[in-house]
């Protein structure tokens, strides 16, 4: 039986991965320091090492018996990365360096890494393909790009089989046997959770209504977390020794903030209260993934649209 180490397995996306992988018969180990993840989201029966990527002994302990790693652990708040870049370079880049080193020492030869569309920065054109220029506009994106480069070198020099999956906007939730696995960030900055907690007294803010888009609000490419994890499992199966594939993961379709609000209002069966507000610093107008490479290499097509994403996120609350 294959045992997989899921780093960050107590977080929103990582815990969802653990659940789906277990359902497919994989044995799972989790490494998470629970700085943002929730230990209660890790199921019983999983080997859980509570520790940091900055602790090589913890990595080594968590890797015992594993033949592959899905690497989600890391800092992931764009705003925080601008305020505290040193934290992002330390945890994300030094942490991933440690992971690659300990994997090499333990002859673990496969990794699927959660990279980000933030590696591209402000796009010249959309949809964004993997060949687009990489000009991250914040430390979060810069650290993801640096890790991608380290993995490329590791594959070339030491035979690692690797994929970096560059996520666009991940949304939705998974109903597991233990209840819903969903986004539980504090502070919450993401659009869909903010829409779902919007009240007349505390309405969600639309960040900018004067963007050069159809309805003046920003357009993003949302992908359901279950579809996203399915792509990781496909990646684990197709990656080859000494090769590093970089692959965008989105739905290939853009939705404006107003369209997401409309979908959420339909799912909740009431008009979500909102106010129009100023643009958020650093937001590009439109981000949409070109997912042809994912479709070709992973044989993957996302199955769940924005209505399913908001309905699942709403049901999970
Ligand atoms: N957004 C918004 N109000 C919020 C949070 C986000 O209008 O309370 C907008 C944001 O400007 C962006 C989109 O929703 O255009 C998605 O933002 P999110 O923070 O969810 O993800 P990002 O695209 O920044 O990774």
Coordinates of C-alpha atoms and ligand atoms in Angstrom, one line a residue:
X1 CA 0.0 0.0 0.0
X2 CA 1.3 3.4 -0.8
X3 CA 1.8 5.8 2.0
X4 CA 1.7 9.5 1.2
X5 CA 2.9 12.4 3.4
X6 CA 0.5 15.3 3.2
X7 CA 2.3 18.4 4.6
X8 CA -0.3 21.0 5.8
X9 CA -2.8 18.2 6.1
X10 CA -4.7 20.1 8.9
X11 CA -5.5 23.1 6.6
X12 CA -8.5 23.6 4.4
X13 CA -7.0 22.1 1.2
X14 CA -4.7 19.6 2.9
X15 CA -7.4 18.1 5.1
X16 CA -9.6 17.8 2.1
X17 CA -6.8 15.9 0.3
X18 CA -6.3 13.6 3.3
X19 CA -10.0 12.7 3.3
X20 CA -10.2 12.0 -0.5
X21 CA -6.9 10.1 -0.5
X22 CA -8.0 7.9 2.4
X23 CA -11.2 7.2 0.6
X24 CA -9.1 5.9 -2.3
X25 CA -7.2 3.5 -0.1
X26 CA -4.0 5.4 0.4
X27 CA -2.2 5.4 3.8
X28 CA -1.6 8.9 5.0
X29 CA 0.9 10.7 7.2
X30 CA 0.4 14.4 8.0
X31 CA 2.9 17.0 9.0
X32 CA 1.4 20.2 10.2
X33 CA 2.4 22.7 12.9
X34 CA -1.2 23.8 13.3
X35 CA -0.2 27.5 13.1
X36 CA -3.2 28.0 10.8
X37 CA -4.6 24.5 10.4
X38 CA -6.9 22.7 12.8
X39 CA -5.9 19.4 14.4
X40 CA -9.5 18.3 14.6
X41 CA -9.7 18.3 10.8
X42 CA -7.2 15.4 10.7
X43 CA -9.0 12.1 10.8
X44 CA -8.2 9.3 13.3
X45 CA -6.1 6.6 11.7
X46 CA -3.8 9.1 10.2
X47 CA -0.2 9.3 11.5
X48 CA -0.1 12.9 12.7
X49 CA 3.2 14.7 13.4
X50 CA 2.7 18.1 14.9
X51 CA 5.7 19.9 13.7
X52 CA 7.2 22.5 11.4
X53 CA 9.0 22.4 8.1
X54 CA 11.7 24.2 9.9
X55 CA 12.3 21.1 12.0
X56 CA 14.1 18.5 10.0
X57 CA 13.6 15.8 12.6
X58 CA 9.8 16.3 12.5
X59 CA 10.0 16.1 8.7
X60 CA 12.0 12.9 8.9
X61 CA 9.6 11.3 11.4
X62 CA 6.6 12.2 9.2
X63 CA 8.3 10.8 6.1
X64 CA 8.8 7.3 7.6
X65 CA 7.4 4.7 5.2
X66 CA 6.2 7.2 2.6
X67 CA 6.9 7.0 -1.1
X68 CA 5.4 10.4 -2.1
X69 CA 4.7 13.8 -0.7
X70 CA 1.9 16.2 -1.4
X71 CA 3.2 19.5 -0.1
X72 CA 0.6 22.0 1.0
X73 CA 2.2 23.4 4.1
X74 CA 3.1 27.1 4.1
X75 CA 2.1 30.6 4.7
X76 CA -0.6 31.8 2.3
X77 CA -1.9 35.3 3.1
X78 CA -0.9 37.8 0.4
X79 CA -1.3 40.8 2.7
X80 CA 0.7 39.3 5.5
X81 CA 3.4 38.3 3.0
X82 CA 3.8 42.0 2.1
X83 CA 4.0 43.1 5.7
X84 CA 6.3 40.2 6.8
X85 CA 8.3 38.9 3.8
X86 CA 10.9 37.4 6.1
X87 CA 8.3 35.0 7.6
X88 CA 7.3 33.9 4.1
X89 CA 10.9 33.3 2.9
X90 CA 11.7 31.4 6.1
X91 CA 8.7 29.2 6.4
X92 CA 7.9 28.6 2.7
X93 CA 11.3 28.6 1.1
X94 CA 13.6 27.4 3.9
X95 CA 10.9 25.0 5.0
X96 CA 10.5 23.5 1.4
X97 CA 14.3 23.3 1.1
X98 CA 14.4 21.2 4.3
X99 CA 11.6 19.0 2.9
X100 CA 13.4 18.4 -0.3
X101 CA 16.7 17.6 1.5
X102 CA 15.0 15.2 3.9
X103 CA 13.1 13.6 1.1
X104 CA 16.4 13.0 -0.8
X105 CA 18.1 11.6 2.4
X106 CA 15.2 9.2 2.7
X107 CA 15.0 8.3 -1.0
X108 CA 11.4 9.7 -1.4
X109 CA 11.3 10.5 -5.1
X110 CA 7.9 12.0 -5.8
X111 CA 6.4 15.4 -4.9
X112 CA 3.3 17.3 -5.9
X113 CA 3.6 20.9 -4.7
X114 CA 0.8 23.5 -4.2
X115 CA 2.1 26.5 -6.2
X116 CA 0.0 29.5 -7.1
X117 CA -1.2 31.7 -9.8
X118 CA 0.4 34.5 -7.7
X119 CA 3.7 33.4 -9.4
X120 CA 2.5 35.2 -12.6
X121 CA 1.6 38.5 -11.0
X122 CA -0.3 41.0 -13.1
X123 CA -1.0 39.2 -16.5
X124 CA -0.3 40.6 -19.9
X125 CA -3.2 38.7 -21.2
X126 CA -5.7 36.1 -20.2
X127 CA -6.2 33.1 -20.1
X128 CA -2.8 32.6 -18.4
X129 CA -0.8 29.7 -19.6
X130 CA 2.2 28.1 -18.0
X131 CA 4.5 30.0 -20.4
X132 CA 3.3 33.4 -19.2
X133 CA 6.0 35.6 -17.6
X134 CA 6.4 35.1 -13.9
X135 CA 6.5 38.5 -12.2
X136 CA 5.0 38.0 -8.7
X137 CA 3.8 41.2 -7.1
X138 CA 4.1 40.1 -3.5
X139 CA 6.3 37.9 -1.3
X140 CA 3.7 35.1 -1.2
X141 CA 4.0 34.7 -5.0
X142 CA 7.7 35.2 -5.0
X143 CA 8.2 32.4 -2.5
X144 CA 6.0 30.0 -4.5
X145 CA 8.1 30.8 -7.6
X146 CA 11.3 30.2 -5.7
X147 CA 10.1 26.8 -4.5
X148 CA 9.1 25.9 -8.0
X149 CA 12.7 26.7 -9.1
X150 CA 14.2 24.6 -6.3
X151 CA 12.0 21.7 -7.4
X152 CA 13.1 22.0 -11.0
X153 CA 16.7 21.8 -9.9
X154 CA 16.1 18.9 -7.6
X155 CA 14.4 17.0 -10.4
X156 CA 17.2 17.7 -12.8
X157 CA 20.0 16.9 -10.4
X158 CA 18.6 14.1 -8.3
X159 CA 15.9 12.4 -10.3
X160 CA 12.9 13.7 -8.4
X161 CA 9.5 13.2 -10.1
X162 CA 7.6 16.4 -9.5
X163 CA 4.7 18.6 -10.3
X164 CA 3.9 22.2 -9.2
X165 CA 0.2 22.9 -9.5
X166 CA -0.5 26.6 -9.8
X167 CA -3.9 27.2 -8.2
X168 CA -6.2 30.0 -9.1
X169 CA -9.0 30.7 -6.6
X170 CA -9.9 27.6 -4.6
X171 CA -13.4 27.4 -3.2
X172 CA -16.1 25.0 -2.1
X173 CA -16.1 22.4 0.7
X174 CA -16.1 18.6 1.1
X175 CA -18.7 16.8 3.2
X176 CA -16.6 14.0 5.0
X177 CA -17.9 11.3 7.3
X178 CA -16.8 13.5 10.1
X179 CA -18.7 16.6 8.9
X180 CA -17.8 19.4 6.5
X181 CA -14.2 20.3 5.7
X182 CA -14.2 24.0 4.8
X183 CA -12.3 27.2 4.9
X184 CA -11.8 28.4 8.5
X185 CA -9.3 31.2 8.3
X186 CA -8.8 33.9 10.9
X187 CA -8.7 36.6 9.6
X188 CA -10.8 35.7 6.6
X189 CA -9.8 37.6 3.5
X190 CA -11.4 35.4 0.8
X191 CA -14.5 36.5 -1.2
X192 CA -16.8 33.5 -0.8
X193 CA -16.4 33.0 3.0
X194 CA -16.8 36.7 3.4
X195 CA -20.0 36.7 1.3
X196 CA -21.4 33.8 3.4
X197 CA -20.9 35.7 6.7
X198 CA -22.2 38.9 5.3
X199 CA -25.0 40.5 7.4
X200 CA -27.0 43.8 7.0
X201 CA -25.0 45.2 9.9
X202 CA -21.7 43.9 8.5
X203 CA -22.1 43.6 4.7
X204 CA -19.4 42.1 2.4
X205 CA -17.5 44.8 0.6
X206 CA -17.0 44.7 -3.2
X207 CA -13.5 45.8 -3.7
X208 CA -13.8 48.2 -6.6
X209 CA -16.7 48.7 -9.1
X210 CA -14.7 50.6 -11.6
X211 CA -12.5 47.9 -13.1
X212 CA -12.3 47.5 -16.9
X213 CA -14.6 44.4 -16.8
X214 CA -18.2 43.7 -17.9
X215 CA -19.8 44.8 -14.7
X216 CA -16.9 46.8 -13.2
X217 CA -15.9 44.2 -10.6
X218 CA -12.8 41.9 -10.6
X219 CA -12.9 38.6 -12.4
X220 CA -11.4 35.5 -10.9
X221 CA -11.2 31.8 -11.9
X222 CA -12.7 29.7 -9.1
X223 CA -12.0 25.9 -8.8
X224 CA -13.8 23.5 -6.5
X225 CA -11.5 22.0 -3.8
X226 CA -12.6 18.5 -4.7
X227 CA -11.7 19.0 -8.4
X228 CA -8.4 20.5 -7.2
X229 CA -7.5 17.4 -5.1
X230 CA -8.5 15.1 -8.0
X231 CA -5.9 16.9 -10.1
X232 CA -3.3 16.2 -7.4
X233 CA -4.0 12.5 -7.4
X234 CA -3.7 12.4 -11.2
X235 CA -0.4 14.3 -10.9
X236 CA 0.9 11.7 -8.5
X237 CA 0.2 9.0 -11.0
X238 CA 1.7 10.7 -14.1
X239 CA 4.8 12.4 -12.8
X240 CA 8.1 11.0 -14.1
X241 CA 11.6 10.7 -12.7
X242 CA 13.9 13.7 -13.4
X243 CA 11.0 15.7 -14.6
X244 CA 9.1 18.7 -13.1
X245 CA 5.7 19.6 -14.6
X246 CA 4.3 23.1 -13.9
X247 CA 0.5 23.0 -14.4
X248 CA -2.2 25.6 -13.9
X249 CA -5.3 24.6 -12.0
X250 CA -8.5 26.6 -12.4
X251 CA -11.8 26.1 -14.1
X252 CA -10.8 28.0 -17.2
X253 CA -13.8 30.3 -16.6
X254 CA -13.9 33.7 -15.0
X255 CA -16.6 35.0 -12.7
X256 CA -17.0 38.6 -11.5
X257 CA -17.4 39.5 -7.9
X258 CA -21.0 40.4 -8.7
X259 CA -21.6 37.1 -10.4
X260 CA -20.3 35.3 -7.3
X261 CA -22.7 37.4 -5.2
X262 CA -25.6 36.4 -7.4
X263 CA -24.7 32.7 -7.2
X264 CA -24.4 32.9 -3.4
X265 CA -27.7 34.8 -3.1
X266 CA -29.4 32.0 -5.1
X267 CA -27.7 29.3 -2.9
X268 CA -28.7 31.0 0.3
X269 CA -32.2 32.0 -1.0
X270 CA -31.8 35.6 0.1
X271 CA -30.0 38.6 -1.3
X272 CA -26.6 38.8 0.3
X273 CA -26.1 42.3 1.7
X274 CA -23.1 44.1 0.2
X275 CA -21.6 47.5 -0.1
X276 CA -19.5 48.9 -3.0
X277 CA -16.1 49.8 -1.7
X278 CA -12.7 51.0 -3.0
X279 CA -10.3 48.8 -4.9
X280 CA -8.0 46.6 -2.8
X281 CA -4.3 47.4 -3.3
X282 CA -2.5 44.9 -5.6
X283 CA -5.6 43.2 -7.1
X284 CA -5.4 42.5 -10.9
X285 CA -8.6 43.1 -12.8
X286 CA -8.9 39.7 -14.4
X287 CA -7.2 36.3 -13.6
X288 CA -8.3 33.3 -15.7
X289 CA -6.3 30.1 -16.1
X290 CA -5.5 28.4 -19.3
X291 CA -6.2 24.8 -18.3
X292 CA -5.3 23.0 -21.5
X293 CA -2.1 21.6 -20.0
X294 CA -3.9 20.2 -17.0
X295 CA -6.5 18.7 -19.3
X296 CA -3.8 17.1 -21.5
X297 CA -1.3 15.9 -19.0
X298 CA -3.5 15.1 -16.1
X299 CA -6.5 14.0 -18.2
X300 CA -8.5 16.3 -15.8
X301 CA -11.5 18.5 -16.3
X302 CA -13.1 20.3 -13.4
X303 CA -16.7 19.0 -12.8
X304 CA -18.1 21.5 -10.3
X305 CA -19.1 25.1 -11.3
X306 CA -19.5 28.2 -9.3
X307 CA -23.0 27.4 -8.2
X308 CA -21.8 24.1 -6.7
X309 CA -18.8 25.9 -5.0
X310 CA -21.0 28.5 -3.3
X311 CA -23.7 25.9 -2.4
X312 CA -21.2 23.6 -0.8
X313 CA -19.4 26.5 1.0
X314 CA -22.9 27.6 2.3
X315 CA -23.9 24.1 3.4
X316 CA -20.6 23.7 5.3
X317 CA -21.4 26.6 7.6
Ligands
LIG1 N1 -13.0 40.5 -2.9 C1 -14.1 41.4 -2.5 N2 -14.4 41.5 -1.2 C2 -13.9 40.7 -0.2 C3 -12.9 39.7 -0.6 C4 -12.5 39.7 -2.0 O1 -14.6 42.1 -3.4 O2 -14.3 40.8 0.9 C5 -12.6 40.4 -4.3 C6 -11.2 40.6 -4.5 O3 -10.9 42.0 -4.8 C7 -10.9 39.7 -5.7 C8 -11.9 38.6 -5.6 O4 -12.9 39.1 -4.7 O5 -11.2 40.4 -6.9 C9 -11.3 37.3 -5.0 O6 -10.5 37.7 -3.8 P1 -9.9 36.6 -2.8 O7 -9.3 37.4 -1.7 O8 -11.0 35.6 -2.5 O9 -8.8 35.9 -3.7 P2 -7.6 36.4 -4.5 O10 -8.0 36.5 -5.9 O11 -7.1 37.7 -3.9 O12 -6.6 35.3 -4.3

